[in-house]
Tab-separated table of C-alpha atoms in Angstrom:
chain	number	residue	atom	x	y	z
A	1	UNK	CA	0.538	26.590	-12.610
A	2	UNK	CA	-2.064	24.503	-14.426
A	3	UNK	CA	-1.104	20.848	-13.994
A	4	UNK	CA	-2.155	18.192	-16.508
A	5	UNK	CA	-1.498	14.449	-16.295
A	6	UNK	CA	1.472	13.015	-18.187
A	7	UNK	CA	1.468	9.223	-18.053
A	8	UNK	CA	4.468	7.078	-18.924
A	9	UNK	CA	3.950	3.354	-18.535
A	10	UNK	CA	2.923	2.565	-14.981
A	11	UNK	CA	3.747	6.065	-13.714
A	12	UNK	CA	2.210	9.490	-14.004
A	13	UNK	CA	5.078	11.995	-13.886
A	14	UNK	CA	2.884	14.904	-12.781
A	15	UNK	CA	0.771	15.239	-9.646
A	16	UNK	CA	-2.148	17.516	-8.791
A	17	UNK	CA	-1.992	18.804	-5.182
A	18	UNK	CA	-5.643	19.869	-5.000
A	19	UNK	CA	-6.753	16.519	-6.416
A	20	UNK	CA	-4.643	14.635	-3.875
A	21	UNK	CA	-6.166	16.690	-1.080
A	22	UNK	CA	-9.691	16.010	-2.336
A	23	UNK	CA	-8.917	12.284	-2.560
A	24	UNK	CA	-7.671	12.244	1.047
A	25	UNK	CA	-10.787	14.134	2.155
A	26	UNK	CA	-13.027	11.530	0.478
A	27	UNK	CA	-11.270	8.764	2.415
A	28	UNK	CA	-11.602	10.667	5.691
A	29	UNK	CA	-15.308	11.219	5.102
A	30	UNK	CA	-15.781	7.503	4.392
A	31	UNK	CA	-14.106	6.479	7.659
A	32	UNK	CA	-16.156	8.974	9.654
A	33	UNK	CA	-19.410	7.421	8.445
A	34	UNK	CA	-18.561	4.273	10.433
A	35	UNK	CA	-18.310	6.106	13.742
A	36	UNK	CA	-15.614	5.597	16.337
A	37	UNK	CA	-13.662	2.318	16.523
A	38	UNK	CA	-14.276	0.778	19.938
A	39	UNK	CA	-11.054	0.200	21.901
A	40	UNK	CA	-9.030	1.465	18.951
A	41	UNK	CA	-5.362	2.497	18.999
A	42	UNK	CA	-4.211	5.676	20.742
A	43	UNK	CA	-0.643	6.188	19.480
A	44	UNK	CA	0.150	4.814	16.025
A	45	UNK	CA	3.389	4.574	14.044
A	46	UNK	CA	2.856	4.075	10.305
A	47	UNK	CA	5.896	3.060	8.271
A	48	UNK	CA	5.080	3.899	4.673
A	49	UNK	CA	2.341	6.379	5.565
A	50	UNK	CA	1.961	8.439	2.408
A	51	UNK	CA	0.142	6.313	-0.169
A	52	UNK	CA	-1.993	3.207	-0.602
A	53	UNK	CA	-2.657	0.970	2.378
A	54	UNK	CA	-0.268	2.911	4.622
A	55	UNK	CA	-2.093	6.177	4.027
A	56	UNK	CA	-5.421	4.424	4.565
A	57	UNK	CA	-4.115	3.027	7.869
A	58	UNK	CA	-3.150	6.507	9.006
A	59	UNK	CA	-6.565	7.896	8.069
A	60	UNK	CA	-8.433	5.096	9.854
A	61	UNK	CA	-6.242	5.427	12.959
A	62	UNK	CA	-6.774	9.177	13.212
A	63	UNK	CA	-10.324	9.688	12.006
A	64	UNK	CA	-11.731	6.323	13.085
A	65	UNK	CA	-10.030	6.024	16.460
A	66	UNK	CA	-8.874	9.564	17.244
A	67	UNK	CA	-5.291	8.343	17.510
A	68	UNK	CA	-2.105	10.345	17.470
A	69	UNK	CA	-0.192	9.331	14.340
A	70	UNK	CA	3.489	9.433	13.459
A	71	UNK	CA	4.083	8.749	9.769
A	72	UNK	CA	7.354	7.803	8.096
A	73	UNK	CA	7.758	8.121	4.321
A	74	UNK	CA	10.238	9.080	1.607
A	75	UNK	CA	8.685	11.691	-0.689
A	76	UNK	CA	9.679	14.727	-2.764
A	77	UNK	CA	8.280	18.141	-1.919
A	78	UNK	CA	6.842	20.322	-4.662
A	79	UNK	CA	8.650	23.479	-5.736
A	80	UNK	CA	7.435	26.653	-7.417
A	81	UNK	CA	8.018	25.164	-10.864
A	82	UNK	CA	7.689	21.396	-10.322
A	83	UNK	CA	5.011	19.289	-8.626
A	84	UNK	CA	5.994	16.991	-5.775
A	85	UNK	CA	5.157	13.327	-5.423
A	86	UNK	CA	1.599	12.148	-4.652
A	87	UNK	CA	2.713	10.934	-1.228
A	88	UNK	CA	3.920	14.411	-0.298
A	89	UNK	CA	0.595	15.997	-1.196
A	90	UNK	CA	-1.376	13.190	0.479
A	91	UNK	CA	0.592	13.745	3.678
A	92	UNK	CA	0.232	17.531	3.521
A	93	UNK	CA	-3.532	17.063	3.155
A	94	UNK	CA	-3.672	14.561	6.015
A	95	UNK	CA	-1.842	16.998	8.293
A	96	UNK	CA	-4.181	19.818	7.281
A	97	UNK	CA	-7.343	17.859	8.079
A	98	UNK	CA	-5.949	16.233	11.230
A	99	UNK	CA	-4.770	19.515	12.670
A	100	UNK	CA	-8.125	21.158	11.861
A	101	UNK	CA	-9.757	18.587	14.142
A	102	UNK	CA	-7.159	18.864	16.886
A	103	UNK	CA	-5.564	15.494	16.093
A	104	UNK	CA	-1.824	15.116	16.685
A	105	UNK	CA	0.111	14.339	13.492
A	106	UNK	CA	3.854	14.363	12.891
A	107	UNK	CA	5.770	13.027	9.895
A	108	UNK	CA	9.366	12.067	9.177
A	109	UNK	CA	10.604	12.197	5.582
A	110	UNK	CA	13.542	9.903	4.921
A	111	UNK	CA	14.793	6.379	4.279
A	112	UNK	CA	12.866	4.165	6.690
A	113	UNK	CA	15.358	1.346	6.101
A	114	UNK	CA	18.144	3.389	7.705
A	115	UNK	CA	19.248	3.362	11.339
A	116	UNK	CA	19.193	7.177	11.265
A	117	UNK	CA	15.456	7.335	10.589
A	118	UNK	CA	14.751	4.618	13.145
A	119	UNK	CA	16.571	6.680	15.762
A	120	UNK	CA	14.815	9.874	14.704
A	121	UNK	CA	11.445	8.116	14.917
A	122	UNK	CA	12.148	6.718	18.384
A	123	UNK	CA	13.132	10.173	19.616
A	124	UNK	CA	9.887	11.628	18.254
A	125	UNK	CA	7.865	8.907	20.003
A	126	UNK	CA	9.616	9.547	23.320
A	127	UNK	CA	9.116	13.290	22.998
A	128	UNK	CA	5.479	13.419	21.889
A	129	UNK	CA	3.805	10.050	22.471
A	130	UNK	CA	5.652	8.222	25.171
A	131	UNK	CA	4.907	4.834	23.668
A	132	UNK	CA	3.025	3.481	20.633
A	133	UNK	CA	0.353	0.808	20.781
A	134	UNK	CA	0.134	0.055	17.041
A	135	UNK	CA	2.877	-0.213	14.400
A	136	UNK	CA	1.772	-0.458	10.770
A	137	UNK	CA	4.434	-1.718	8.368
A	138	UNK	CA	3.511	-0.712	4.806
A	139	UNK	CA	6.808	0.082	3.098
A	140	UNK	CA	6.954	-0.443	-0.661
A	141	UNK	CA	10.270	0.409	-2.282
A	142	UNK	CA	12.234	-0.838	-5.297
A	143	UNK	CA	15.527	-0.943	-3.401
A	144	UNK	CA	16.975	-1.041	0.093
A	145	UNK	CA	20.400	-0.179	1.385
A	146	UNK	CA	21.020	-2.536	4.275
A	147	UNK	CA	21.801	-0.506	7.413
A	148	UNK	CA	24.372	-2.998	8.707
A	149	UNK	CA	26.192	-4.140	5.566
A	150	UNK	CA	25.809	-1.026	3.401
A	151	UNK	CA	24.858	-3.246	0.454
A	152	UNK	CA	22.070	-1.909	-1.787
A	153	UNK	CA	19.574	-4.600	-2.792
A	154	UNK	CA	17.246	-4.155	-5.785
A	155	UNK	CA	13.940	-5.988	-6.045
A	156	UNK	CA	12.643	-7.657	-9.210
A	157	UNK	CA	9.253	-8.744	-10.525
A	158	UNK	CA	9.973	-12.180	-11.934
A	159	UNK	CA	8.635	-15.746	-11.799
A	160	UNK	CA	10.584	-18.443	-10.003
A	161	UNK	CA	11.596	-21.729	-11.583
A	162	UNK	CA	10.462	-21.067	-15.162
A	163	UNK	CA	10.027	-18.291	-17.692
A	164	UNK	CA	6.521	-16.849	-17.760
A	165	UNK	CA	4.458	-15.916	-20.804
A	166	UNK	CA	1.157	-14.338	-19.848
A	167	UNK	CA	-1.349	-11.868	-21.243
A	168	UNK	CA	-1.695	-8.388	-19.822
A	169	UNK	CA	-2.661	-4.869	-20.835
A	170	UNK	CA	-0.243	-2.504	-22.482
A	171	UNK	CA	-1.616	0.469	-20.541
A	172	UNK	CA	-0.035	3.029	-22.905
A	173	UNK	CA	-1.582	1.567	-26.071
A	174	UNK	CA	-4.610	0.063	-24.266
A	175	UNK	CA	-4.289	-3.299	-26.002
A	176	UNK	CA	-3.916	-6.880	-24.841
A	177	UNK	CA	-0.396	-8.169	-25.349
A	178	UNK	CA	1.722	-11.092	-24.292
A	179	UNK	CA	4.393	-10.370	-21.695
A	180	UNK	CA	7.449	-12.610	-21.389
A	181	UNK	CA	9.314	-12.582	-18.093
A	182	UNK	CA	12.465	-14.672	-17.570
A	183	UNK	CA	12.801	-16.748	-14.434
A	184	UNK	CA	14.606	-15.085	-11.554
A	185	UNK	CA	18.088	-16.094	-10.526
A	186	UNK	CA	18.695	-17.041	-6.899
A	187	UNK	CA	20.496	-13.725	-6.417
A	188	UNK	CA	17.442	-11.845	-7.689
A	189	UNK	CA	15.192	-13.820	-5.347
A	190	UNK	CA	17.464	-13.101	-2.386
A	191	UNK	CA	17.660	-9.405	-3.231
A	192	UNK	CA	13.879	-9.116	-3.516
A	193	UNK	CA	13.449	-10.791	-0.138
A	194	UNK	CA	16.025	-8.378	1.309
A	195	UNK	CA	13.989	-5.398	0.045
A	196	UNK	CA	10.407	-6.558	0.470
A	197	UNK	CA	10.618	-9.296	3.077
A	198	UNK	CA	10.275	-9.107	6.830
A	199	UNK	CA	13.819	-8.322	7.996
A	200	UNK	CA	13.285	-4.561	8.189
A	201	UNK	CA	9.907	-5.012	9.925
A	202	UNK	CA	11.671	-7.145	12.529
A	203	UNK	CA	14.468	-4.581	12.858
A	204	UNK	CA	11.901	-1.862	13.518
A	205	UNK	CA	10.149	-3.864	16.231
A	206	UNK	CA	13.486	-4.824	17.823
A	207	UNK	CA	14.591	-1.173	17.849
A	208	UNK	CA	11.285	0.041	19.287
A	209	UNK	CA	11.321	-2.668	21.967
A	210	UNK	CA	14.934	-1.956	22.913
A	211	UNK	CA	14.094	1.756	23.258
A	212	UNK	CA	11.090	0.849	25.453
A	213	UNK	CA	8.594	2.759	23.290
A	214	UNK	CA	6.145	-0.121	22.757
A	215	UNK	CA	3.115	0.126	25.022
A	216	UNK	CA	1.557	-2.743	26.963
A	217	UNK	CA	-0.685	-4.628	24.563
A	218	UNK	CA	1.041	-3.142	21.492
A	219	UNK	CA	0.141	-4.621	18.115
A	220	UNK	CA	1.859	-4.638	14.764
A	221	UNK	CA	0.850	-5.749	11.299
A	222	UNK	CA	2.449	-5.879	7.862
A	223	UNK	CA	0.425	-6.158	4.674
A	224	UNK	CA	0.540	-8.925	2.118
A	225	UNK	CA	-1.362	-10.178	-0.919
A	226	UNK	CA	-2.080	-13.802	-1.769
A	227	UNK	CA	-4.487	-13.594	-4.686
A	228	UNK	CA	-5.633	-16.577	-6.747
A	229	UNK	CA	-4.338	-18.805	-9.525
A	230	UNK	CA	-4.380	-16.218	-12.317
A	231	UNK	CA	-1.790	-14.058	-10.499
A	232	UNK	CA	0.170	-16.758	-8.680
A	233	UNK	CA	2.926	-17.288	-11.294
A	234	UNK	CA	4.045	-13.651	-11.173
A	235	UNK	CA	3.039	-12.905	-7.596
A	236	UNK	CA	2.746	-15.594	-4.911
A	237	UNK	CA	4.996	-18.073	-6.742
A	238	UNK	CA	7.334	-15.314	-7.942
A	239	UNK	CA	9.984	-13.118	-6.357
A	240	UNK	CA	7.415	-10.898	-4.638
A	241	UNK	CA	5.765	-13.971	-3.168
A	242	UNK	CA	9.114	-15.156	-1.825
A	243	UNK	CA	9.429	-11.830	-0.012
A	244	UNK	CA	5.872	-12.018	1.304
A	245	UNK	CA	6.463	-15.579	2.544
A	246	UNK	CA	9.393	-14.159	4.486
A	247	UNK	CA	6.874	-11.988	6.366
A	248	UNK	CA	5.106	-15.189	7.445
A	249	UNK	CA	8.389	-16.517	8.859
A	250	UNK	CA	9.469	-13.319	10.581
A	251	UNK	CA	6.116	-12.644	12.206
A	252	UNK	CA	6.543	-15.664	14.490
A	253	UNK	CA	9.505	-14.103	16.318
A	254	UNK	CA	7.899	-10.661	16.251
A	255	UNK	CA	4.728	-12.123	17.797
A	256	UNK	CA	6.758	-13.774	20.542
A	257	UNK	CA	8.471	-10.459	21.348
A	258	UNK	CA	5.156	-8.586	21.580
A	259	UNK	CA	3.502	-11.387	23.545
A	260	UNK	CA	5.811	-10.452	26.421
A	261	UNK	CA	3.975	-7.106	26.456
A	262	UNK	CA	0.570	-8.724	26.109
A	263	UNK	CA	0.561	-7.652	22.479
A	264	UNK	CA	0.342	-9.351	19.097
A	265	UNK	CA	1.841	-9.383	15.605
A	266	UNK	CA	0.021	-10.471	12.473
A	267	UNK	CA	0.416	-10.415	8.727
A	268	UNK	CA	-2.750	-8.935	7.184
A	269	UNK	CA	-3.925	-10.161	3.780
A	270	UNK	CA	-5.617	-7.476	1.688
A	271	UNK	CA	-7.287	-7.618	-1.713
A	272	UNK	CA	-5.889	-6.466	-5.033
A	273	UNK	CA	-6.249	-2.715	-5.529
A	274	UNK	CA	-4.709	-0.073	-7.779
A	275	UNK	CA	-1.515	1.240	-6.213
A	276	UNK	CA	1.712	2.537	-7.718
A	277	UNK	CA	3.282	-0.809	-6.785
A	278	UNK	CA	0.563	-3.021	-8.302
A	279	UNK	CA	0.512	-0.982	-11.527
A	280	UNK	CA	4.133	-2.031	-12.129
A	281	UNK	CA	3.326	-5.759	-12.139
A	282	UNK	CA	2.628	-6.757	-15.786
A	283	UNK	CA	-0.381	-9.012	-15.209
A	284	UNK	CA	-2.088	-6.896	-12.554
A	285	UNK	CA	-3.763	-4.137	-14.629
A	286	UNK	CA	-5.671	-6.748	-16.661
A	287	UNK	CA	-6.526	-8.787	-13.583
A	288	UNK	CA	-7.685	-5.658	-11.740
A	289	UNK	CA	-9.785	-4.504	-14.689
A	290	UNK	CA	-11.530	-7.896	-14.741
A	291	UNK	CA	-11.834	-8.042	-10.953
A	292	UNK	CA	-13.383	-4.563	-10.800
A	293	UNK	CA	-15.907	-5.556	-13.463
A	294	UNK	CA	-17.034	-8.650	-11.551
A	295	UNK	CA	-16.959	-7.245	-8.011
A	296	UNK	CA	-18.782	-4.057	-9.009
A	297	UNK	CA	-21.487	-6.154	-10.654
A	298	UNK	CA	-21.786	-8.181	-7.444
A	299	UNK	CA	-21.710	-5.087	-5.212
A	300	UNK	CA	-18.554	-6.161	-3.347
A	301	UNK	CA	-15.916	-3.857	-4.838
A	302	UNK	CA	-13.569	-2.206	-2.323
A	303	UNK	CA	-10.527	0.066	-2.497
A	304	UNK	CA	-7.734	0.733	-0.015
A	305	UNK	CA	-9.763	2.726	2.474
A	306	UNK	CA	-12.661	0.245	2.598
A	307	UNK	CA	-10.238	-2.650	3.069
A	308	UNK	CA	-8.247	-1.054	5.885
A	309	UNK	CA	-11.334	0.316	7.605
A	310	UNK	CA	-12.778	-3.190	7.638
A	311	UNK	CA	-9.483	-4.694	8.818
A	312	UNK	CA	-9.348	-2.353	11.823
A	313	UNK	CA	-12.992	-2.763	12.789
A	314	UNK	CA	-13.372	-6.502	12.123
A	315	UNK	CA	-9.972	-7.950	13.003
A	316	UNK	CA	-7.296	-5.676	14.492
A	317	UNK	CA	-9.784	-4.282	17.025
A	318	UNK	CA	-12.761	-6.577	16.492
A	319	UNK	CA	-14.116	-9.098	18.963
A	320	UNK	CA	-13.796	-11.960	16.448
A	321	UNK	CA	-10.717	-11.490	14.235
A	322	UNK	CA	-10.897	-13.165	10.826
A	323	UNK	CA	-7.901	-15.534	10.811
A	324	UNK	CA	-6.711	-18.194	8.387
A	325	UNK	CA	-4.897	-21.430	9.222
A	326	UNK	CA	-1.530	-19.634	9.044
A	327	UNK	CA	-2.619	-17.082	11.642
A	328	UNK	CA	-2.929	-14.242	9.148
A	329	UNK	CA	-5.707	-11.660	9.398
A	330	UNK	CA	-7.884	-11.821	6.276
A	331	UNK	CA	-9.638	-8.864	4.671
A	332	UNK	CA	-9.497	-10.245	1.119
A	333	UNK	CA	-12.171	-12.938	1.240
A	334	UNK	CA	-14.634	-11.109	-1.010
A	335	UNK	CA	-12.068	-11.184	-3.814
A	336	UNK	CA	-11.514	-14.915	-3.368
A	337	UNK	CA	-15.178	-15.945	-3.449
A	338	UNK	CA	-15.592	-18.767	-6.037
A	339	UNK	CA	-18.295	-16.810	-7.873
A	340	UNK	CA	-15.835	-13.938	-8.286
A	341	UNK	CA	-12.756	-15.945	-9.288
A	342	UNK	CA	-14.683	-18.275	-11.612
A	343	UNK	CA	-16.098	-15.287	-13.498
A	344	UNK	CA	-12.712	-13.547	-13.649
A	345	UNK	CA	-11.082	-16.710	-15.021
A	346	UNK	CA	-13.828	-17.151	-17.610
A	347	UNK	CA	-13.476	-13.568	-18.802
A	348	UNK	CA	-9.681	-13.903	-18.837
A	349	UNK	CA	-10.018	-16.631	-21.492
A	350	UNK	CA	-12.304	-14.460	-23.633
A	351	UNK	CA	-10.835	-10.967	-23.468
A	352	UNK	CA	-9.149	-9.521	-26.555
A	353	UNK	CA	-8.572	-6.137	-28.171
A	354	UNK	CA	-12.073	-6.057	-29.669
A	355	UNK	CA	-13.959	-6.679	-26.425
A	356	UNK	CA	-11.604	-5.251	-23.790
A	357	UNK	CA	-13.974	-2.437	-22.842
A	358	UNK	CA	-17.030	-4.699	-22.792
A	359	UNK	CA	-15.543	-7.546	-20.749
A	360	UNK	CA	-13.390	-5.536	-18.349
A	361	UNK	CA	-13.645	-2.374	-16.294
A	362	UNK	CA	-10.444	-0.963	-17.743
A	363	UNK	CA	-12.051	2.474	-17.599
A	364	UNK	CA	-12.491	1.994	-13.848
A	365	UNK	CA	-8.895	0.834	-13.512
A	366	UNK	CA	-7.617	3.904	-15.371
A	367	UNK	CA	-9.789	6.169	-13.213
A	368	UNK	CA	-8.391	4.695	-9.992
A	369	UNK	CA	-4.857	4.924	-11.391
A	370	UNK	CA	-5.294	8.616	-12.207
A	371	UNK	CA	-6.700	9.315	-8.745
A	372	UNK	CA	-3.412	8.062	-7.248
A	373	UNK	CA	-1.826	11.194	-8.724
A	374	UNK	CA	-4.669	13.569	-7.906
A	375	UNK	CA	-6.401	13.521	-11.284
A	376	UNK	CA	-10.036	12.693	-12.158
A	377	UNK	CA	-11.177	13.448	-8.600
A	378	UNK	CA	-14.744	14.726	-8.358
A	379	UNK	CA	-15.148	18.407	-7.561
A	380	UNK	CA	-11.685	19.514	-8.650
A	381	UNK	CA	-11.254	22.247	-11.294
A	382	UNK	CA	-8.329	21.040	-13.365
A	383	UNK	CA	-8.273	24.226	-15.441
A	384	UNK	CA	-7.500	26.375	-12.390
A	385	UNK	CA	-4.062	27.578	-11.366
A	386	UNK	CA	-2.675	25.651	-8.390
A	387	UNK	CA	0.322	26.157	-6.154
A	388	UNK	CA	2.633	23.112	-6.298
A	389	UNK	CA	4.192	24.106	-2.974
A	390	UNK	CA	2.427	22.443	-0.032
A	391	UNK	CA	4.303	22.621	3.269
A	392	UNK	CA	3.830	19.993	5.971
A	393	UNK	CA	3.688	21.877	9.257
A	394	UNK	CA	4.815	19.215	11.712
A	395	UNK	CA	7.591	17.571	9.714
A	396	UNK	CA	10.362	16.229	11.957
């Protein structure tokens, strides 16, 4: 079939398999230009391995360090008459390129929050890897069914303590509009923490440790975003921020558990990028469009693959990790430079419907958004027939 993009709000409901493959190949080629990561990981488990920072972590582990990778994700396969999800095609492409270079890759498709998938993952590690020396936690989901209580928790994107009125971009109409978000209830805060906080990360590490599949010196990291004042009300001071602060609490016990193996656990702070998750946050498309404009002008713009590649080389496996006072690894400092944030804030005050394209890089934002779904990728013929079926060979 010939697949064209159909965008609804913060989602594109179609996906181009050839475009996704080309996008994955671009990321692989970028990582390879940096050469091999000295003393990098050998056996890596990536939870949330199919898109965004999780996919980038899998690419860097395999093509930067030559590691065996086991990826866990929850994606929909394409059929003869309907495209699959971007994460499915990304993973199929990763497997194709990894296997072509003799790199071990296995994936598990299912609910990573469940005990069943944890058990299945542990069995795969025992069978094929023995033990893992790096666990990447990059799950992003709107809901979680708790494996012990059976209760399904739904996350929300709301401010805490007060209603929020803030400008953003209506991405369908491409105009600036005011968004009003009511303050979250305590139940909504608790549910968001249950979905996006650190409990499941801790459960994974506990299960892996109990099964004795963590290697000596094993490391783990989960990703977070702090941002700056313009995004704080909806992010760091909102329900998502409450969940991310829970990571900071949980990591202390996780670090103590891994210290017994001579290992370490850290929360890693990454910059704002276009992902399916960030596109759903009302203020983020406008902030990202402004941020891209400023950072591109200053020559410091980075996407997922550049961020994760730098995190691995500079901090996770670097001689001098970049740490903040809370013990987090920082890869977001270019975004937070005063000359960047001051310019973003100044433009934020000026932007309107008449100057949106002049003052922001909304075109760049839209381009990155479309690439998430395999569209607008260089070198791809979007008029050609493509097969929406893309099997993953080593799918457990």
